[in-house]
Short mmCIF file of C-alpha atoms and ligand atoms in Angstrom, two decimals:
data_model
loop_
_atom_site.label_atom_id
_atom_site.label_comp_id
_atom_site.label_asym_id
_atom_site.label_seq_id
_atom_site.Cartn_x
_atom_site.Cartn_y
_atom_site.Cartn_z
CA MET A 1 -114.44 107.65 -167.35
CA SER A 2 -114.50 104.18 -165.92
CA PHE A 3 -111.37 102.14 -166.53
CA GLN A 4 -112.36 98.46 -166.72
CA PRO A 5 -108.76 96.54 -167.19
CA GLN A 6 -108.54 93.34 -168.78
CA THR A 7 -105.31 92.75 -167.15
CA ILE A 8 -105.30 91.00 -163.80
CA ILE A 9 -102.15 92.21 -162.41
CA GLU A 10 -100.11 90.58 -159.54
CA PRO A 11 -101.86 92.14 -156.33
CA PHE A 12 -98.11 92.99 -154.65
CA ARG A 13 -95.10 94.55 -155.37
CA ILE A 14 -91.53 92.70 -154.85
CA LYS A 15 -89.64 94.00 -151.89
CA SER A 16 -87.29 90.90 -151.61
CA VAL A 17 -85.80 89.22 -154.54
CA GLU A 18 -84.26 85.59 -154.98
CA PRO A 19 -82.12 85.06 -158.14
CA ILE A 20 -82.70 82.30 -160.43
CA SER A 21 -80.14 79.97 -161.74
CA PHE A 22 -79.69 79.71 -165.60
CA THR A 23 -78.11 76.44 -166.69
CA THR A 24 -76.77 75.37 -170.29
CA PRO A 25 -78.41 72.34 -171.91
CA GLU A 26 -75.08 70.63 -171.19
CA GLN A 27 -75.24 71.13 -167.85
CA ARG A 28 -78.68 70.02 -167.30
CA THR A 29 -77.86 66.64 -169.42
CA ILE A 30 -75.59 66.00 -166.72
CA ALA A 31 -77.44 67.11 -163.82
CA LEU A 32 -80.21 64.88 -164.80
CA GLU A 33 -77.86 61.87 -165.45
CA GLN A 34 -76.58 62.28 -162.05
CA ALA A 35 -80.22 62.44 -160.67
CA GLY A 36 -80.81 58.98 -162.33
CA TYR A 37 -83.22 60.64 -164.32
CA ASN A 38 -85.69 61.63 -161.07
CA LEU A 39 -86.51 65.21 -161.02
CA PHE A 40 -86.88 64.87 -157.20
CA LEU A 41 -83.25 64.08 -157.09
CA LEU A 42 -82.19 67.25 -158.85
CA LYS A 43 -80.41 70.00 -157.01
CA ALA A 44 -82.85 73.19 -156.98
CA ASN A 45 -79.90 75.18 -157.87
CA ASP A 46 -80.00 73.04 -161.29
CA VAL A 47 -83.40 74.26 -162.08
CA LEU A 48 -84.73 77.65 -163.56
CA ILE A 49 -88.34 77.51 -162.89
CA ASP A 50 -89.51 75.17 -160.15
CA LEU A 51 -93.14 73.92 -160.49
CA LEU A 52 -92.43 70.40 -158.88
CA THR A 53 -94.95 71.86 -156.13
CA ASP A 54 -97.03 74.40 -154.57
CA SER A 55 -96.27 72.82 -151.35
CA GLY A 56 -94.17 75.09 -148.90
CA THR A 57 -92.88 77.10 -151.70
CA SER A 58 -95.01 80.40 -151.35
CA ALA A 59 -93.44 83.61 -150.94
CA MET A 60 -94.34 85.06 -147.69
CA SER A 61 -95.77 88.39 -147.00
CA ALA A 62 -94.31 91.40 -145.19
CA ALA A 63 -97.24 90.98 -142.33
CA GLN A 64 -96.13 86.98 -142.04
CA TRP A 65 -92.28 88.03 -141.26
CA GLY A 66 -93.65 90.57 -139.17
CA GLY A 67 -95.61 87.87 -137.27
CA MET A 68 -92.76 85.57 -137.26
CA LEU A 69 -90.52 88.06 -135.22
CA GLN A 70 -93.27 88.07 -132.78
CA GLY A 71 -93.02 84.18 -132.39
CA ASP A 72 -93.62 83.21 -128.83
CA GLU A 73 -91.18 79.94 -128.37
CA SER A 74 -92.65 78.70 -125.16
CA TYR A 75 -92.88 74.98 -124.91
CA ALA A 76 -96.31 74.81 -123.65
CA GLY A 77 -99.16 77.79 -123.94
CA ALA A 78 -97.38 79.80 -126.24
CA ARG A 79 -99.21 83.17 -127.47
CA SER A 80 -98.49 82.26 -130.91
CA PHE A 81 -100.46 78.92 -130.27
CA TYR A 82 -103.51 80.81 -129.38
CA LYS A 83 -103.16 83.09 -132.29
CA PHE A 84 -103.11 80.08 -134.54
CA GLU A 85 -106.02 78.53 -132.82
CA GLU A 86 -107.91 81.68 -133.20
CA SER A 87 -107.28 82.02 -136.85
CA VAL A 88 -108.19 78.38 -137.73
CA ARG A 89 -111.19 78.43 -135.69
CA SER A 90 -112.42 81.67 -137.29
CA ILE A 91 -112.25 79.94 -140.45
CA THR A 92 -113.31 76.12 -139.74
CA GLY A 93 -115.52 76.36 -136.75
CA PHE A 94 -113.69 73.16 -135.29
CA LYS A 95 -113.59 72.85 -131.44
CA HIS A 96 -109.98 71.13 -131.26
CA ILE A 97 -107.33 72.53 -133.23
CA ILE A 98 -104.25 70.28 -133.33
CA PRO A 99 -100.90 71.68 -134.83
CA THR A 100 -98.81 69.28 -136.70
CA HIS A 101 -95.61 69.75 -138.44
CA GLN A 102 -97.26 69.48 -141.89
CA GLY A 103 -100.40 67.78 -143.59
CA ARG A 104 -99.34 63.86 -143.64
CA ALA A 105 -98.61 64.30 -139.71
CA ALA A 106 -102.21 65.12 -139.42
CA GLU A 107 -103.15 62.00 -141.76
CA ARG A 108 -101.19 59.83 -139.91
CA ILE A 109 -102.14 60.89 -136.23
CA LEU A 110 -105.94 60.69 -137.37
CA PHE A 111 -105.87 57.52 -139.42
CA GLY A 112 -103.63 56.01 -136.79
CA ALA A 113 -106.24 56.99 -134.05
CA VAL A 114 -109.14 55.64 -135.83
CA CYS A 115 -108.37 53.26 -138.69
CA LYS A 116 -108.33 49.41 -138.28
CA PRO A 117 -106.93 46.81 -140.62
CA ASP A 118 -109.67 45.89 -143.51
CA ASP A 119 -111.48 49.27 -142.65
CA VAL A 120 -112.40 51.31 -145.91
CA VAL A 121 -112.24 54.98 -146.36
CA PRO A 122 -114.08 56.56 -149.40
CA ASN A 123 -113.00 59.84 -150.84
CA ASN A 124 -113.09 61.92 -153.99
CA ALA A 125 -109.29 61.13 -154.76
CA HIS A 126 -106.80 60.35 -152.16
CA PHE A 127 -103.48 62.18 -152.25
CA ASP A 128 -100.72 59.96 -152.38
CA THR A 129 -99.69 60.71 -148.59
CA THR A 130 -103.20 60.18 -147.59
CA ARG A 131 -103.43 56.84 -149.40
CA ALA A 132 -100.16 55.83 -148.10
CA ASN A 133 -101.23 56.67 -144.38
CA ILE A 134 -104.53 54.79 -144.65
CA GLU A 135 -102.85 51.63 -146.17
CA ALA A 136 -100.25 51.72 -143.51
CA CYS A 137 -102.99 50.84 -141.15
CA HIS A 138 -103.72 47.93 -143.45
CA ALA A 139 -106.87 49.66 -144.60
CA GLU A 140 -108.19 50.40 -148.28
CA ALA A 141 -108.23 54.18 -149.33
CA ARG A 142 -111.15 54.16 -151.94
CA ASP A 143 -111.27 56.77 -154.52
CA LEU A 144 -114.82 57.73 -155.76
CA VAL A 145 -114.78 60.85 -158.18
CA ILE A 146 -117.45 61.56 -160.79
CA ALA A 147 -116.95 59.70 -164.02
CA GLU A 148 -116.13 63.34 -165.60
CA GLY A 149 -113.32 63.65 -163.16
CA ARG A 150 -111.37 61.05 -164.99
CA GLN A 151 -111.90 62.57 -168.60
CA PRO A 152 -109.17 65.14 -168.93
CA GLY A 153 -110.53 67.29 -171.79
CA LEU A 154 -114.26 67.15 -170.87
CA TYR A 155 -115.50 70.56 -169.16
CA HIS A 156 -117.57 70.27 -166.09
CA PRO A 157 -117.48 73.16 -163.39
CA PHE A 158 -116.59 70.66 -160.22
CA LYS A 159 -114.67 67.59 -161.64
CA GLY A 160 -113.58 67.30 -158.12
CA ASN A 161 -117.01 66.14 -157.02
CA ILE A 162 -117.35 62.89 -155.37
CA ASP A 163 -120.05 60.28 -157.19
CA LEU A 164 -122.50 60.08 -154.08
CA ASP A 165 -124.27 57.13 -156.06
CA ARG A 166 -120.85 55.11 -155.56
CA LEU A 167 -120.60 56.41 -152.04
CA CYS A 168 -123.69 55.12 -150.98
CA ALA A 169 -123.20 51.76 -152.71
CA THR A 170 -119.72 51.56 -150.75
CA ILE A 171 -121.33 52.32 -147.64
CA GLU A 172 -123.86 49.62 -148.27
CA GLU A 173 -121.25 47.13 -149.48
CA ILE A 174 -118.81 47.65 -146.74
CA GLY A 175 -121.31 48.37 -143.64
CA PRO A 176 -120.90 51.86 -141.95
CA GLU A 177 -118.74 49.74 -138.95
CA ARG A 178 -115.87 49.27 -141.40
CA ILE A 179 -115.56 53.02 -142.54
CA PRO A 180 -114.26 55.04 -139.88
CA LEU A 181 -114.61 58.54 -141.72
CA CYS A 182 -115.31 59.60 -145.14
CA MET A 183 -113.17 62.34 -146.62
CA ILE A 184 -113.38 65.18 -149.61
CA THR A 185 -110.22 66.38 -151.12
CA ALA A 186 -110.66 69.78 -152.07
CA THR A 187 -109.40 70.64 -154.28
CA ASN A 188 -108.65 67.45 -155.87
CA ASN A 189 -105.25 67.48 -156.49
CA SER A 190 -104.70 63.84 -157.75
CA GLY A 191 -107.36 64.75 -160.48
CA GLY A 192 -106.20 67.97 -161.76
CA GLY A 193 -106.89 70.71 -158.66
CA GLN A 194 -110.45 70.44 -159.81
CA PRO A 195 -113.07 72.01 -157.09
CA VAL A 196 -115.80 70.05 -155.25
CA SER A 197 -119.18 71.88 -155.22
CA MET A 198 -120.96 73.13 -152.11
CA ALA A 199 -123.87 71.02 -152.86
CA ASN A 200 -121.60 68.03 -153.35
CA ILE A 201 -120.16 68.87 -149.74
CA ARG A 202 -123.40 69.30 -148.44
CA ALA A 203 -125.08 66.34 -149.65
CA MET A 204 -121.97 64.12 -148.78
CA SER A 205 -122.49 65.09 -145.58
CA GLU A 206 -126.00 64.26 -145.23
CA ILE A 207 -125.13 60.73 -146.42
CA CYS A 208 -122.47 60.33 -143.84
CA ARG A 209 -124.67 61.81 -141.24
CA SER A 210 -127.50 59.31 -141.97
CA TYR A 211 -125.03 56.54 -141.69
CA LYS A 212 -123.41 58.06 -138.28
CA ILE A 213 -119.90 58.11 -140.25
CA PRO A 214 -117.80 61.14 -139.32
CA PHE A 215 -117.30 63.45 -142.52
CA PHE A 216 -113.74 64.90 -142.89
CA ILE A 217 -112.08 67.44 -145.52
CA ASP A 218 -108.60 67.14 -146.91
CA ALA A 219 -108.53 71.14 -146.56
CA CYS A 220 -105.01 71.73 -148.31
CA ARG A 221 -106.52 74.03 -150.86
CA PHE A 222 -109.84 75.00 -149.18
CA ALA A 223 -109.35 78.90 -150.36
CA GLU A 224 -108.84 77.93 -153.89
CA ASN A 225 -111.77 75.44 -153.66
CA SER A 226 -113.79 78.34 -152.11
CA TRP A 227 -113.25 80.40 -155.12
CA PHE A 228 -114.25 78.04 -157.47
CA ILE A 229 -117.75 78.05 -155.45
CA LYS A 230 -117.95 81.87 -155.57
CA GLN A 231 -117.03 81.80 -159.33
CA ARG A 232 -119.16 78.98 -160.70
CA GLU A 233 -121.84 77.88 -158.09
CA GLU A 234 -125.34 79.62 -158.01
CA GLY A 235 -126.10 81.54 -155.09
CA TYR A 236 -122.25 82.00 -153.93
CA ALA A 237 -121.41 85.04 -156.32
CA ASP A 238 -121.94 87.78 -153.55
CA LYS A 239 -120.33 86.00 -150.67
CA THR A 240 -116.81 86.41 -149.58
CA PRO A 241 -114.27 83.36 -149.77
CA LEU A 242 -114.14 83.53 -146.07
CA GLU A 243 -118.07 82.87 -145.73
CA ILE A 244 -117.89 80.36 -148.42
CA ALA A 245 -115.01 78.85 -146.55
CA GLN A 246 -117.09 78.62 -143.21
CA GLU A 247 -120.28 77.20 -144.84
CA LEU A 248 -118.11 74.41 -146.51
CA PHE A 249 -116.47 73.54 -142.90
CA SER A 250 -119.61 73.76 -141.54
CA TYR A 251 -120.55 70.55 -142.97
CA ALA A 252 -117.90 68.47 -141.74
CA ASP A 253 -116.66 66.92 -138.46
CA GLY A 254 -113.08 67.72 -138.93
CA CYS A 255 -110.07 68.49 -141.52
CA THR A 256 -106.74 67.77 -142.23
CA MET A 257 -104.72 70.64 -143.45
CA SER A 258 -101.37 71.26 -144.96
CA ALA A 259 -100.42 74.82 -144.22
CA LYS A 260 -97.95 74.52 -147.01
CA LYS A 261 -100.52 75.22 -149.30
CA ASP A 262 -103.52 77.58 -148.50
CA GLY A 263 -101.64 78.38 -145.46
CA LEU A 264 -99.41 80.19 -147.48
CA ALA A 265 -96.59 79.02 -145.02
CA ASN A 266 -93.34 77.25 -145.94
CA ILE A 267 -94.01 74.26 -143.21
CA GLY A 268 -96.86 73.58 -141.01
CA GLY A 269 -100.23 72.03 -140.60
CA PHE A 270 -103.20 70.95 -138.58
CA LEU A 271 -105.73 68.53 -137.32
CA ALA A 272 -109.10 69.96 -136.55
CA LEU A 273 -112.09 68.17 -135.32
CA ASN A 274 -114.93 68.10 -133.18
CA ASP A 275 -115.28 65.02 -131.32
CA ASP A 276 -113.88 65.06 -127.76
CA THR A 277 -112.44 61.23 -127.43
CA TRP A 278 -110.96 61.10 -131.12
CA ALA A 279 -109.33 64.58 -130.19
CA GLU A 280 -107.84 63.08 -126.47
CA GLN A 281 -106.50 59.97 -128.75
CA CYS A 282 -104.78 62.20 -131.23
CA ARG A 283 -103.35 64.38 -128.91
CA ASN A 284 -101.64 61.54 -127.06
CA GLN A 285 -100.51 60.42 -130.48
CA LEU A 286 -99.04 64.04 -131.17
CA ILE A 287 -97.15 63.93 -128.06
CA LEU A 288 -95.29 61.10 -128.69
CA THR A 289 -94.37 61.86 -132.16
CA GLU A 290 -94.99 65.54 -132.94
CA GLY A 291 -94.73 67.52 -129.81
CA PHE A 292 -96.71 69.11 -127.24
CA PRO A 293 -100.25 70.02 -128.28
CA THR A 294 -99.68 73.67 -128.21
CA TYR A 295 -96.97 73.58 -130.86
CA GLY A 296 -97.27 69.81 -132.39
CA GLY A 297 -93.78 70.12 -134.34
CA MET A 298 -93.89 73.76 -135.29
CA ALA A 299 -91.91 76.49 -134.11
CA GLY A 300 -93.85 79.53 -132.52
CA TYR A 301 -93.00 81.53 -135.30
CA ASP A 302 -94.44 78.88 -137.74
CA LEU A 303 -97.68 79.19 -136.08
CA GLU A 304 -97.42 82.92 -136.40
CA ALA A 305 -96.73 82.61 -140.30
CA VAL A 306 -99.97 80.18 -140.88
CA ALA A 307 -102.17 82.49 -138.41
CA VAL A 308 -101.85 85.39 -140.97
CA GLY A 309 -101.58 83.17 -144.07
CA LEU A 310 -104.81 81.46 -143.93
CA HIS A 311 -106.62 84.77 -144.06
CA GLU A 312 -104.35 86.21 -146.86
CA ALA A 313 -105.11 83.10 -148.87
CA LEU A 314 -108.80 83.87 -148.56
CA GLN A 315 -108.29 87.73 -149.93
CA GLU A 316 -110.54 88.11 -153.27
CA ASP A 317 -107.75 90.20 -155.11
CA TYR A 318 -105.05 87.51 -154.55
CA LEU A 319 -107.38 84.71 -155.37
CA ARG A 320 -108.40 86.30 -158.45
CA TYR A 321 -104.88 86.80 -159.70
CA ARG A 322 -103.87 83.09 -158.48
CA VAL A 323 -106.63 81.28 -160.41
CA ARG A 324 -105.98 83.79 -163.44
CA SER A 325 -102.39 83.02 -163.77
CA ILE A 326 -103.21 79.26 -164.02
CA GLU A 327 -105.77 80.09 -166.51
CA TYR A 328 -103.59 81.98 -168.67
CA LEU A 329 -101.06 79.45 -169.07
CA GLY A 330 -103.90 76.99 -169.78
CA GLU A 331 -105.37 79.35 -172.50
CA ARG A 332 -101.90 79.52 -174.07
CA LEU A 333 -101.37 75.63 -174.27
CA THR A 334 -104.87 75.03 -175.38
CA GLU A 335 -104.60 77.50 -178.19
CA ALA A 336 -101.60 75.62 -179.48
CA GLY A 337 -103.48 72.32 -179.32
CA ILE A 338 -101.65 70.71 -175.99
CA PRO A 339 -104.13 68.68 -174.57
CA ILE A 340 -104.39 69.35 -170.59
CA VAL A 341 -106.83 68.94 -168.00
CA LEU A 342 -110.14 71.10 -168.41
CA PRO A 343 -110.95 73.65 -166.98
CA THR A 344 -107.70 74.43 -165.30
CA GLY A 345 -107.70 73.72 -161.72
CA GLY A 346 -106.69 75.88 -158.69
CA HIS A 347 -103.01 75.51 -158.18
CA ALA A 348 -101.50 73.80 -161.33
CA VAL A 349 -101.62 72.98 -165.01
CA TYR A 350 -101.89 69.32 -165.79
CA ILE A 351 -100.62 68.21 -169.29
CA ASP A 352 -102.27 65.10 -170.38
CA ALA A 353 -98.92 63.60 -171.43
CA GLY A 354 -100.86 60.14 -172.65
CA ALA A 355 -102.48 62.28 -175.28
CA LEU A 356 -99.68 64.62 -176.33
CA LEU A 357 -97.18 61.46 -176.64
CA PRO A 358 -99.26 58.47 -177.95
CA HIS A 359 -95.93 56.82 -179.35
CA ILE A 360 -94.81 56.06 -175.79
CA PRO A 361 -97.14 53.24 -174.18
CA SER A 362 -98.07 53.68 -170.47
CA SER A 363 -95.63 50.95 -169.63
CA GLN A 364 -92.95 53.47 -170.81
CA TYR A 365 -94.42 56.33 -168.51
CA PRO A 366 -95.30 59.15 -170.80
CA ALA A 367 -95.52 61.65 -168.27
CA GLN A 368 -92.02 60.90 -166.65
CA ALA A 369 -90.59 61.08 -170.35
CA LEU A 370 -92.40 64.65 -170.32
CA CYS A 371 -91.00 65.68 -167.32
CA MET A 372 -87.40 64.89 -168.54
CA ALA A 373 -87.90 66.38 -171.91
CA LEU A 374 -89.17 69.60 -170.34
CA TYR A 375 -86.22 70.09 -167.82
CA LEU A 376 -83.69 69.20 -170.48
CA VAL A 377 -85.01 72.00 -173.05
CA ALA A 378 -85.81 74.79 -170.53
CA GLY A 379 -84.80 74.22 -167.12
CA VAL A 380 -88.46 73.68 -165.99
CA ARG A 381 -89.13 71.20 -163.22
CA ALA A 382 -92.42 69.51 -163.04
CA VAL A 383 -93.85 66.65 -161.69
CA GLU A 384 -95.38 63.24 -162.88
CA ILE A 385 -98.66 62.29 -161.76
CA GLY A 386 -99.25 59.00 -164.03
CA SER A 387 -97.95 55.66 -163.41
CA VAL A 388 -94.78 56.24 -161.95
CA MET A 389 -96.80 57.51 -159.16
CA PHE A 390 -99.79 55.37 -159.20
CA GLY A 391 -98.93 52.41 -161.01
CA LYS A 392 -99.84 49.03 -159.30
CA PRO A 393 -97.94 45.74 -159.56
CA ARG A 394 -100.04 42.82 -161.07
CA ALA A 395 -99.56 39.30 -159.92
CA ASP A 396 -97.69 38.57 -163.35
CA GLY A 397 -94.96 40.96 -162.59
CA SER A 398 -96.52 43.44 -165.42
CA GLU A 399 -98.08 46.64 -164.00
CA GLU A 400 -101.58 47.99 -164.15
CA PRO A 401 -101.19 51.70 -165.40
CA ALA A 402 -102.72 54.50 -163.51
CA ALA A 403 -105.96 56.09 -164.96
CA LEU A 404 -104.27 59.00 -166.66
CA GLU A 405 -100.81 60.10 -167.54
CA LEU A 406 -100.32 63.47 -166.49
CA VAL A 407 -97.58 66.12 -165.89
CA ARG A 408 -98.38 68.74 -163.11
CA LEU A 409 -96.75 72.20 -163.65
CA ALA A 410 -97.51 73.30 -159.78
CA PHE A 411 -97.32 77.21 -159.15
CA PRO A 412 -95.79 78.10 -155.94
CA ARG A 413 -97.89 80.75 -154.29
CA ARG A 414 -97.14 84.53 -155.15
CA VAL A 415 -93.53 83.42 -156.50
CA TYR A 416 -93.39 84.01 -160.38
CA THR A 417 -94.79 86.71 -162.51
CA GLN A 418 -96.28 86.77 -165.72
CA SER A 419 -92.93 86.74 -167.95
CA HIS A 420 -92.27 83.35 -166.16
CA VAL A 421 -95.45 81.74 -167.20
CA ASP A 422 -94.86 83.18 -170.81
CA TYR A 423 -91.26 81.51 -170.80
CA LEU A 424 -93.14 78.21 -169.80
CA ALA A 425 -95.69 78.64 -172.44
CA GLU A 426 -92.96 79.02 -174.91
CA ALA A 427 -90.93 76.08 -173.48
CA LEU A 428 -93.85 73.57 -173.64
CA LEU A 429 -94.84 74.87 -177.20
CA TYR A 430 -91.23 73.84 -178.56
CA VAL A 431 -91.41 70.42 -176.57
CA ALA A 432 -94.90 69.91 -178.05
CA GLN A 433 -93.44 70.61 -181.56
CA ASN A 434 -90.93 68.02 -181.16
CA ALA A 435 -93.15 65.60 -179.37
CA GLU A 436 -91.98 62.42 -181.44
CA GLN A 437 -88.46 63.10 -180.54
CA VAL A 438 -89.58 62.42 -176.99
CA GLN A 439 -88.31 58.88 -175.80
CA GLY A 440 -90.13 56.46 -173.20
CA VAL A 441 -88.11 55.44 -170.14
CA ARG A 442 -87.76 52.37 -167.77
CA ILE A 443 -87.39 52.30 -164.15
CA GLU A 444 -83.97 50.85 -163.23
CA TRP A 445 -84.43 50.89 -159.48
CA GLN A 446 -87.42 51.44 -157.07
CA ALA A 447 -88.38 51.47 -153.24
CA PRO A 448 -91.40 49.46 -152.14
CA ALA A 449 -93.72 52.62 -151.41
CA LEU A 450 -94.10 56.18 -152.76
CA ARG A 451 -91.53 54.75 -155.54
CA HIS A 452 -91.70 58.18 -157.28
CA PHE A 453 -89.86 59.95 -154.74
CA THR A 454 -86.44 57.96 -155.23
CA ALA A 455 -86.71 55.91 -158.38
CA ARG A 456 -84.12 55.75 -160.86
CA PHE A 457 -85.16 55.80 -164.79
CA ALA A 458 -83.39 54.95 -167.97
CA PHE A 459 -84.31 55.90 -171.77
CA VAL A 460 -85.73 52.90 -173.25
N1 LIG B 501 -103.41 66.14 -149.10
C1 LIG B 501 -103.15 66.61 -150.18
C2 LIG B 501 -104.52 67.14 -151.20
C3 LIG B 501 -102.02 67.34 -150.99
O1 LIG B 501 -101.74 67.74 -152.07
C4 LIG B 501 -100.71 67.16 -150.19
C5 LIG B 501 -99.57 67.28 -150.46
C6 LIG B 501 -101.18 66.41 -148.56
C7 LIG B 501 -102.28 66.17 -148.06
C8 LIG B 501 -99.90 66.19 -147.56
O2 LIG B 501 -99.44 67.45 -147.11
O3 LIG B 501 -97.11 67.75 -147.60
O4 LIG B 501 -97.86 69.02 -145.83
O5 LIG B 501 -97.54 66.35 -145.73
N2 LIG B 501 -99.44 67.70 -151.51
C9 LIG B 501 -98.12 68.28 -151.79
C10 LIG B 501 -98.05 68.17 -153.36
C11 LIG B 501 -96.69 67.59 -151.49
O6 LIG B 501 -97.08 68.65 -154.14
O7 LIG B 501 -99.06 68.13 -153.85
P1 LIG B 501 -98.08 67.92 -146.56
#
């Protein structure tokens, strides 16, 4: 007998639990109104299942908590730093490992050191903080994802790939002297959590090298990207996720990382790179705003949690369960005819709110409207990735909408179980069946930058 189970189970048992809070529809109506209809402004206690982000929301393992108890809080040269450095280097191979309190600090320090006004930074798709940090240097963040990556319903195994022809054309148009570095985001969060293939990364690296432009990876979800390469790219099925990750980083000159994702930690990040001069500039900036180079804004115990978490995120049992639980929700929604970004990505299911709510025009933010409906119906918090986040003002006062109106259901790592996912599917089916009752919204107040975090909305 040889038992071949079809069910992929959570590869852990639960040792410590945190209750979640049930609310009535009336309580949710009041909570949402008090939050100005912005789900970022809700109290988390008023949320039943929180899929706002997969960032910093992981459940840590016993090994991580054990490491934390051994945190060395020395200001300089802490033992925990050397553990952290060794862990990061064993995966990335980079020479200089600079801890930061989270991913955006690594971005700000890197771009602040190397970006000049009017420079251009190409990427498959910049995440919002990456874009904002480049724009804060008066430089341009240019997205060059392949055309397939912008079509939600179309299947492509590596929808996060950068369009290599457009990359070359951009370098020729701008000139390499105005491109301080090129970047690839693995997986592509803004475009559906879609992976980048090893072949694409290798080719991009060769192009950058031929123009002598440094090549960096936004590595937040490097482990999930490595798993997709193992599953989908020829020649990688027999390699471990660690070996794949090592190869992926070997093509780059550096990376920025938010350890709040595939570091399985609640806080932390790093900037890693090979160039000595850039590393020195970045460390000088680090001391000014983050901390001494052996802690960079992290506590010793945070460094310990990340050192362990980075390797746990590369374990096959974990990655198999992680990607499968997202695919499972995707299958349930697809069976019910709910349009989502296909195939499902590494950390989230992305609903195509534009297609689900055709009666709501982009100017009335269909993805925001869907997030609000999902909260009111079921207490689930998702996030808008559409025209609230990426709409651009036009000269005439109107707005250029985002390319896609998506709602992201991001899964915290190791936190929810299959019955939570079944509840989610049930809630989404209910909202979809009553789609025509979902109303459009307008923005009542907004901040000049990254408005989605603080904007106030009202029903149209
Ligand atoms: N790059 C990518 C691709 C990201 O997804 C994020 C964060 C960052 C950089 C910045 O990292 O938050 O540690 O400063 N994404 C979170 C999200 C916030 O919800 O997708 P950070």
